[in-house]
mmCIF file of C-alpha atoms in Angstrom:
data_model
loop_
_atom_site.group_PDB
_atom_site.id
_atom_site.type_symbol
_atom_site.label_atom_id
_atom_site.label_comp_id
_atom_site.label_asym_id
_atom_site.label_seq_id
_atom_site.Cartn_x
_atom_site.Cartn_y
_atom_site.Cartn_z
ATOM 1 C CA SER A 12 255.639 93.445 152.483
ATOM 2 C CA GLN A 13 258.396 94.074 149.794
ATOM 3 C CA THR A 14 261.726 94.755 150.733
ATOM 4 C CA ILE A 15 264.785 95.656 148.889
ATOM 5 C CA HIS A 16 268.638 94.867 150.199
ATOM 6 C CA GLN A 17 271.645 96.638 148.663
ATOM 7 C CA TRP A 18 275.040 95.676 150.123
ATOM 8 C CA PRO A 19 278.149 96.415 150.481
ATOM 9 C CA ALA A 20 276.419 99.915 153.127
ATOM 10 C CA THR A 21 279.936 101.633 151.841
ATOM 11 C CA LEU A 22 282.722 101.282 149.905
ATOM 12 C CA VAL A 23 286.107 102.735 149.558
ATOM 13 C CA GLN A 24 288.360 101.351 146.058
ATOM 14 C CA PRO A 25 291.540 102.241 144.516
ATOM 15 C CA VAL A 26 291.374 103.386 140.985
ATOM 16 C CA GLY A 27 291.530 100.384 138.997
ATOM 17 C CA SER A 28 290.179 97.932 141.500
ATOM 18 C CA PRO A 29 286.968 95.770 139.778
ATOM 19 C CA LEU A 30 283.025 96.430 141.478
ATOM 20 C CA SER A 31 280.663 94.097 142.125
ATOM 21 C CA LEU A 32 277.468 95.628 144.083
ATOM 22 C CA GLU A 33 274.107 93.527 144.524
ATOM 23 C CA CYS A 34 270.737 93.953 145.076
ATOM 24 C CA THR A 35 267.804 91.734 146.105
ATOM 25 C CA VAL A 36 264.655 92.172 146.227
ATOM 26 C CA GLU A 37 262.013 90.712 148.367
ATOM 27 C CA GLY A 38 258.491 89.959 148.574
ATOM 28 C CA THR A 39 257.736 90.243 144.887
ATOM 29 C CA SER A 40 257.896 88.310 141.550
ATOM 30 C CA ASN A 41 259.193 89.974 138.638
ATOM 31 C CA PRO A 42 260.240 93.508 139.103
ATOM 32 C CA ASN A 43 261.405 96.443 137.342
ATOM 33 C CA LEU A 44 265.140 96.790 138.567
ATOM 34 C CA TYR A 45 267.027 99.726 138.566
ATOM 35 C CA TRP A 46 270.221 101.007 139.225
ATOM 36 C CA TYR A 47 271.162 104.970 139.305
ATOM 37 C CA ARG A 48 274.373 106.606 140.484
ATOM 38 C CA GLN A 49 273.837 110.018 142.456
ATOM 39 C CA ALA A 50 276.726 112.326 142.447
ATOM 40 C CA ALA A 51 277.621 114.492 145.847
ATOM 41 C CA GLY A 52 274.690 117.597 144.776
ATOM 42 C CA ARG A 53 273.351 116.402 141.984
ATOM 43 C CA GLY A 54 270.428 114.305 140.762
ATOM 44 C CA LEU A 55 269.577 110.835 139.943
ATOM 45 C CA GLN A 56 271.495 109.066 136.728
ATOM 46 C CA LEU A 57 269.665 106.096 135.552
ATOM 47 C CA LEU A 58 272.415 103.613 135.370
ATOM 48 C CA PHE A 59 270.256 100.333 133.872
ATOM 49 C CA TYR A 60 267.411 98.332 133.985
ATOM 50 C CA SER A 61 265.908 95.197 133.425
ATOM 51 C CA VAL A 62 262.632 93.691 132.706
ATOM 52 C CA GLY A 63 263.763 90.080 133.918
ATOM 53 C CA ILE A 64 265.945 87.913 134.000
ATOM 54 C CA GLY A 65 268.684 88.611 131.555
ATOM 55 C CA GLN A 66 267.427 91.717 130.511
ATOM 56 C CA ILE A 67 269.370 94.648 130.374
ATOM 57 C CA SER A 68 269.148 98.346 128.914
ATOM 58 C CA SER A 69 272.127 100.510 129.155
ATOM 59 C CA GLU A 70 271.099 104.410 128.868
ATOM 60 C CA VAL A 71 275.111 105.904 129.526
ATOM 61 C CA PRO A 72 277.651 104.443 127.836
ATOM 62 C CA GLN A 73 280.687 103.977 130.816
ATOM 63 C CA ASN A 74 282.832 101.072 132.438
ATOM 64 C CA LEU A 75 280.334 99.828 134.116
ATOM 65 C CA SER A 76 277.770 96.901 133.589
ATOM 66 C CA ALA A 77 275.006 95.336 135.639
ATOM 67 C CA SER A 78 273.788 91.396 135.337
ATOM 68 C CA ARG A 79 270.204 90.555 136.336
ATOM 69 C CA PRO A 80 271.257 86.294 137.310
ATOM 70 C CA GLN A 81 267.927 85.913 138.742
ATOM 71 C CA ASP A 82 264.175 87.312 138.666
ATOM 72 C CA ARG A 83 265.315 89.535 141.888
ATOM 73 C CA GLN A 84 268.131 89.839 142.363
ATOM 74 C CA PHE A 85 270.497 92.711 140.274
ATOM 75 C CA ILE A 86 274.090 92.931 140.219
ATOM 76 C CA LEU A 87 276.501 96.248 139.206
ATOM 77 C CA SER A 88 279.646 96.194 138.260
ATOM 78 C CA SER A 89 283.074 96.852 136.905
ATOM 79 C CA LYS A 90 286.610 95.349 135.486
ATOM 80 C CA LYS A 91 288.234 98.760 136.349
ATOM 81 C CA LEU A 92 286.880 101.768 138.719
ATOM 82 C CA LEU A 93 287.928 105.233 137.864
ATOM 83 C CA LEU A 94 287.801 108.308 140.342
ATOM 84 C CA SER A 95 284.440 109.621 138.389
ATOM 85 C CA ASP A 96 282.879 106.662 139.145
ATOM 86 C CA SER A 97 282.527 107.469 142.994
ATOM 87 C CA GLY A 98 279.655 108.362 144.339
ATOM 88 C CA PHE A 99 275.873 107.142 146.066
ATOM 89 C CA TYR A 100 274.252 103.157 144.007
ATOM 90 C CA LEU A 101 270.805 102.974 144.341
ATOM 91 C CA CYS A 102 269.252 99.889 143.723
ATOM 92 C CA ALA A 103 265.080 100.820 142.933
ATOM 93 C CA TRP A 104 261.703 98.145 141.740
ATOM 94 C CA SER A 105 259.006 98.903 140.717
ATOM 95 C CA VAL A 106 255.995 96.712 139.154
ATOM 96 C CA ARG A 107 256.198 95.304 136.030
ATOM 97 C CA GLY A 108 252.700 96.055 134.818
ATOM 98 C CA PRO A 109 250.561 96.222 131.217
ATOM 99 C CA VAL A 110 252.181 98.744 129.299
ATOM 100 C CA GLY A 111 251.097 102.409 129.807
ATOM 101 C CA VAL A 112 250.119 101.177 133.874
ATOM 102 C CA SER A 113 253.053 103.646 135.879
ATOM 103 C CA TYR A 114 253.404 102.315 139.043
ATOM 104 C CA GLU A 115 255.553 103.472 142.400
ATOM 105 C CA GLN A 116 259.594 103.142 142.127
ATOM 106 C CA TYR A 117 261.089 101.988 145.949
ATOM 107 C CA PHE A 118 264.702 102.396 146.473
ATOM 108 C CA GLY A 119 266.984 100.310 148.106
ATOM 109 C CA PRO A 120 269.647 102.058 151.285
ATOM 110 C CA GLY A 121 272.096 102.918 148.356
ATOM 111 C CA THR A 122 276.534 101.831 148.561
ATOM 112 C CA ARG A 123 278.605 105.314 148.644
ATOM 113 C CA LEU A 124 281.020 104.156 146.575
ATOM 114 C CA THR A 125 284.290 106.598 147.078
ATOM 115 C CA VAL A 126 286.871 105.309 144.190
ATOM 116 C CA THR A 127 290.963 106.637 145.371
ATOM 117 C CA GLU B 1 263.003 114.433 124.760
ATOM 118 C CA ASP B 2 261.338 113.566 128.184
ATOM 119 C CA LYS B 3 262.734 116.217 131.082
ATOM 120 C CA VAL B 4 261.236 116.684 134.364
ATOM 121 C CA VAL B 5 261.999 120.897 135.890
ATOM 122 C CA GLN B 6 261.981 121.008 139.114
ATOM 123 C CA SER B 7 261.724 124.834 140.845
ATOM 124 C CA PRO B 8 263.121 125.901 142.889
ATOM 125 C CA LEU B 9 266.777 124.516 143.386
ATOM 126 C CA SER B 10 267.272 124.882 147.291
ATOM 127 C CA LEU B 11 264.953 126.756 149.163
ATOM 128 C CA VAL B 12 265.626 127.911 153.406
ATOM 129 C CA VAL B 13 262.633 128.569 155.159
ATOM 130 C CA HIS B 14 261.931 128.852 159.044
ATOM 131 C CA GLU B 15 259.986 126.498 161.304
ATOM 132 C CA GLY B 16 256.344 127.183 160.655
ATOM 133 C CA ASP B 17 256.296 128.840 157.427
ATOM 134 C CA THR B 18 254.519 127.133 154.306
ATOM 135 C CA VAL B 19 256.579 125.979 151.496
ATOM 136 C CA THR B 20 255.241 125.384 147.426
ATOM 137 C CA LEU B 21 257.960 123.275 145.764
ATOM 138 C CA ASN B 22 257.476 123.498 142.312
ATOM 139 C CA CYS B 23 257.771 120.346 139.714
ATOM 140 C CA SER B 24 257.217 120.873 135.768
ATOM 141 C CA TYR B 25 257.715 118.354 132.954
ATOM 142 C CA GLU B 26 257.747 117.346 128.988
ATOM 143 C CA VAL B 27 256.808 113.279 128.198
ATOM 144 C CA THR B 28 254.818 112.102 125.479
ATOM 145 C CA ASN B 29 252.301 109.426 126.944
ATOM 146 C CA PHE B 30 252.239 111.428 129.947
ATOM 147 C CA ARG B 31 250.776 108.574 132.627
ATOM 148 C CA SER B 32 252.030 109.797 136.298
ATOM 149 C CA LEU B 33 253.924 112.186 138.236
ATOM 150 C CA LEU B 34 255.770 110.780 141.580
ATOM 151 C CA TRP B 35 257.366 112.189 144.934
ATOM 152 C CA TYR B 36 260.434 111.234 146.869
ATOM 153 C CA LYS B 37 261.525 113.162 149.747
ATOM 154 C CA GLN B 38 265.798 111.872 150.306
ATOM 155 C CA GLU B 39 267.451 113.119 153.641
ATOM 156 C CA LYS B 40 271.300 111.482 154.106
ATOM 157 C CA LYS B 41 269.712 108.038 151.435
ATOM 158 C CA ALA B 42 268.018 106.532 149.482
ATOM 159 C CA PRO B 43 264.435 108.274 148.544
ATOM 160 C CA THR B 44 262.190 107.227 149.988
ATOM 161 C CA PHE B 45 258.173 107.713 148.142
ATOM 162 C CA LEU B 46 255.218 110.451 148.746
ATOM 163 C CA PHE B 47 252.798 110.815 146.725
ATOM 164 C CA MET B 48 252.254 109.428 142.650
ATOM 165 C CA LEU B 49 249.406 111.721 140.605
ATOM 166 C CA THR B 50 247.695 110.470 137.868
ATOM 167 C CA SER B 51 244.773 112.597 137.628
ATOM 168 C CA SER B 52 244.290 116.122 137.372
ATOM 169 C CA GLY B 53 243.452 118.582 140.660
ATOM 170 C CA ILE B 54 242.924 116.039 142.662
ATOM 171 C CA GLU B 55 244.879 116.404 145.490
ATOM 172 C CA LYS B 56 246.755 113.997 147.942
ATOM 173 C CA LYS B 57 247.725 114.320 151.027
ATOM 174 C CA SER B 58 249.648 113.193 154.288
ATOM 175 C CA GLY B 59 249.764 114.523 156.873
ATOM 176 C CA ARG B 60 251.510 117.832 156.566
ATOM 177 C CA LEU B 61 252.191 117.384 153.098
ATOM 178 C CA SER B 62 250.151 117.667 149.970
ATOM 179 C CA SER B 63 250.548 117.821 146.289
ATOM 180 C CA ILE B 64 248.191 118.118 143.016
ATOM 181 C CA LEU B 65 248.769 117.960 139.845
ATOM 182 C CA ASP B 66 247.770 120.071 136.260
ATOM 183 C CA LYS B 67 248.432 118.223 133.041
ATOM 184 C CA LYS B 68 246.733 121.233 131.425
ATOM 185 C CA GLU B 69 249.576 123.096 131.945
ATOM 186 C CA LEU B 70 252.134 119.960 132.475
ATOM 187 C CA PHE B 71 253.294 120.981 136.418
ATOM 188 C CA SER B 72 252.864 119.915 139.820
ATOM 189 C CA ILE B 73 253.263 121.602 142.686
ATOM 190 C CA LEU B 74 253.954 119.930 146.463
ATOM 191 C CA ASN B 75 253.004 122.249 149.464
ATOM 192 C CA ILE B 76 254.635 121.501 152.971
ATOM 193 C CA THR B 77 252.395 123.595 155.872
ATOM 194 C CA ALA B 78 254.029 124.269 159.783
ATOM 195 C CA THR B 79 257.161 123.676 157.517
ATOM 196 C CA GLN B 80 259.955 121.487 160.801
ATOM 197 C CA THR B 81 263.014 120.733 160.760
ATOM 198 C CA GLY B 82 262.505 117.480 160.075
ATOM 199 C CA ASP B 83 261.168 118.368 156.190
ATOM 200 C CA SER B 84 265.047 119.448 155.230
ATOM 201 C CA ALA B 85 265.742 116.696 152.477
ATOM 202 C CA VAL B 86 265.816 117.011 148.551
ATOM 203 C CA TYR B 87 262.318 116.762 147.327
ATOM 204 C CA LEU B 88 262.287 114.680 144.416
ATOM 205 C CA CYS B 89 259.804 114.535 141.562
ATOM 206 C CA ALA B 90 259.589 111.902 138.965
ATOM 207 C CA VAL B 91 257.859 110.609 135.449
ATOM 208 C CA PRO B 92 257.523 107.422 133.970
ATOM 209 C CA GLY B 93 259.398 107.956 130.137
ATOM 210 C CA THR B 94 257.850 107.253 126.724
ATOM 211 C CA SER B 95 255.088 104.443 127.597
ATOM 212 C CA GLY B 96 256.256 100.747 127.071
ATOM 213 C CA THR B 97 260.372 101.809 128.061
ATOM 214 C CA TYR B 98 259.821 101.426 132.010
ATOM 215 C CA LYS B 99 262.405 104.285 132.495
ATOM 216 C CA TYR B 100 261.592 106.922 135.183
ATOM 217 C CA ILE B 101 262.938 110.324 134.388
ATOM 218 C CA PHE B 102 263.871 112.233 137.767
ATOM 219 C CA GLY B 103 264.652 116.388 138.474
ATOM 220 C CA THR B 104 267.872 117.572 140.008
ATOM 221 C CA GLY B 105 265.517 117.692 143.209
ATOM 222 C CA THR B 106 264.946 120.661 145.438
ATOM 223 C CA ARG B 107 266.788 120.971 148.443
ATOM 224 C CA LEU B 108 264.808 122.103 151.418
ATOM 225 C CA LYS B 109 265.877 124.339 154.920
ATOM 226 C CA VAL B 110 264.233 124.663 157.539
ATOM 227 C CA LEU B 111 265.781 126.135 160.803
ATOM 228 C CA ALA B 112 264.894 126.097 163.749
#
């Protein structure tokens, strides 16, 4: 069965510090991978998604970046955090199937980031 | 532009009540609609609906899709305090993008 891991679970970082959040998926190959952010009491904001190694689509211009160095690894980074980066960061995966066929999306446990 | 709208935004009921949550959508080349339950942490998958009029059921939860009127409903019967959560619906975006468009969710609180 497939499993998705995220770490760390919680993080408190000062403004201006760098960030690196990691997500890995087990039990599947060639997944689509996603990073979302959820502010307190708000919906899911798609930040990045990737359909393959080195292929990153950015949805929201901001000081965050993403990388996919391996098939089942997705990393979210920032060089300098802002207060507005606080939130709940979720990694998700779905099967990459033919165009026109959709699949469920499954979420990792999330990282709660507080920027102070 | 692809869009998903959920209603109501929040709902408070008592244990044993039945609730109906709504999700309407606008998307080019509709393929499916997904429902999730989010408690304190990550959303957990409930249902994926692809065909109109066919009910999906899991215990006290059920959901149905109307592709003509572009909406779905999620029903929860005999609610329990453990049903308290945010319920999210999502649709895959315009074909070829691999994005999922999420609604802002319905926050359900079930009182004992």
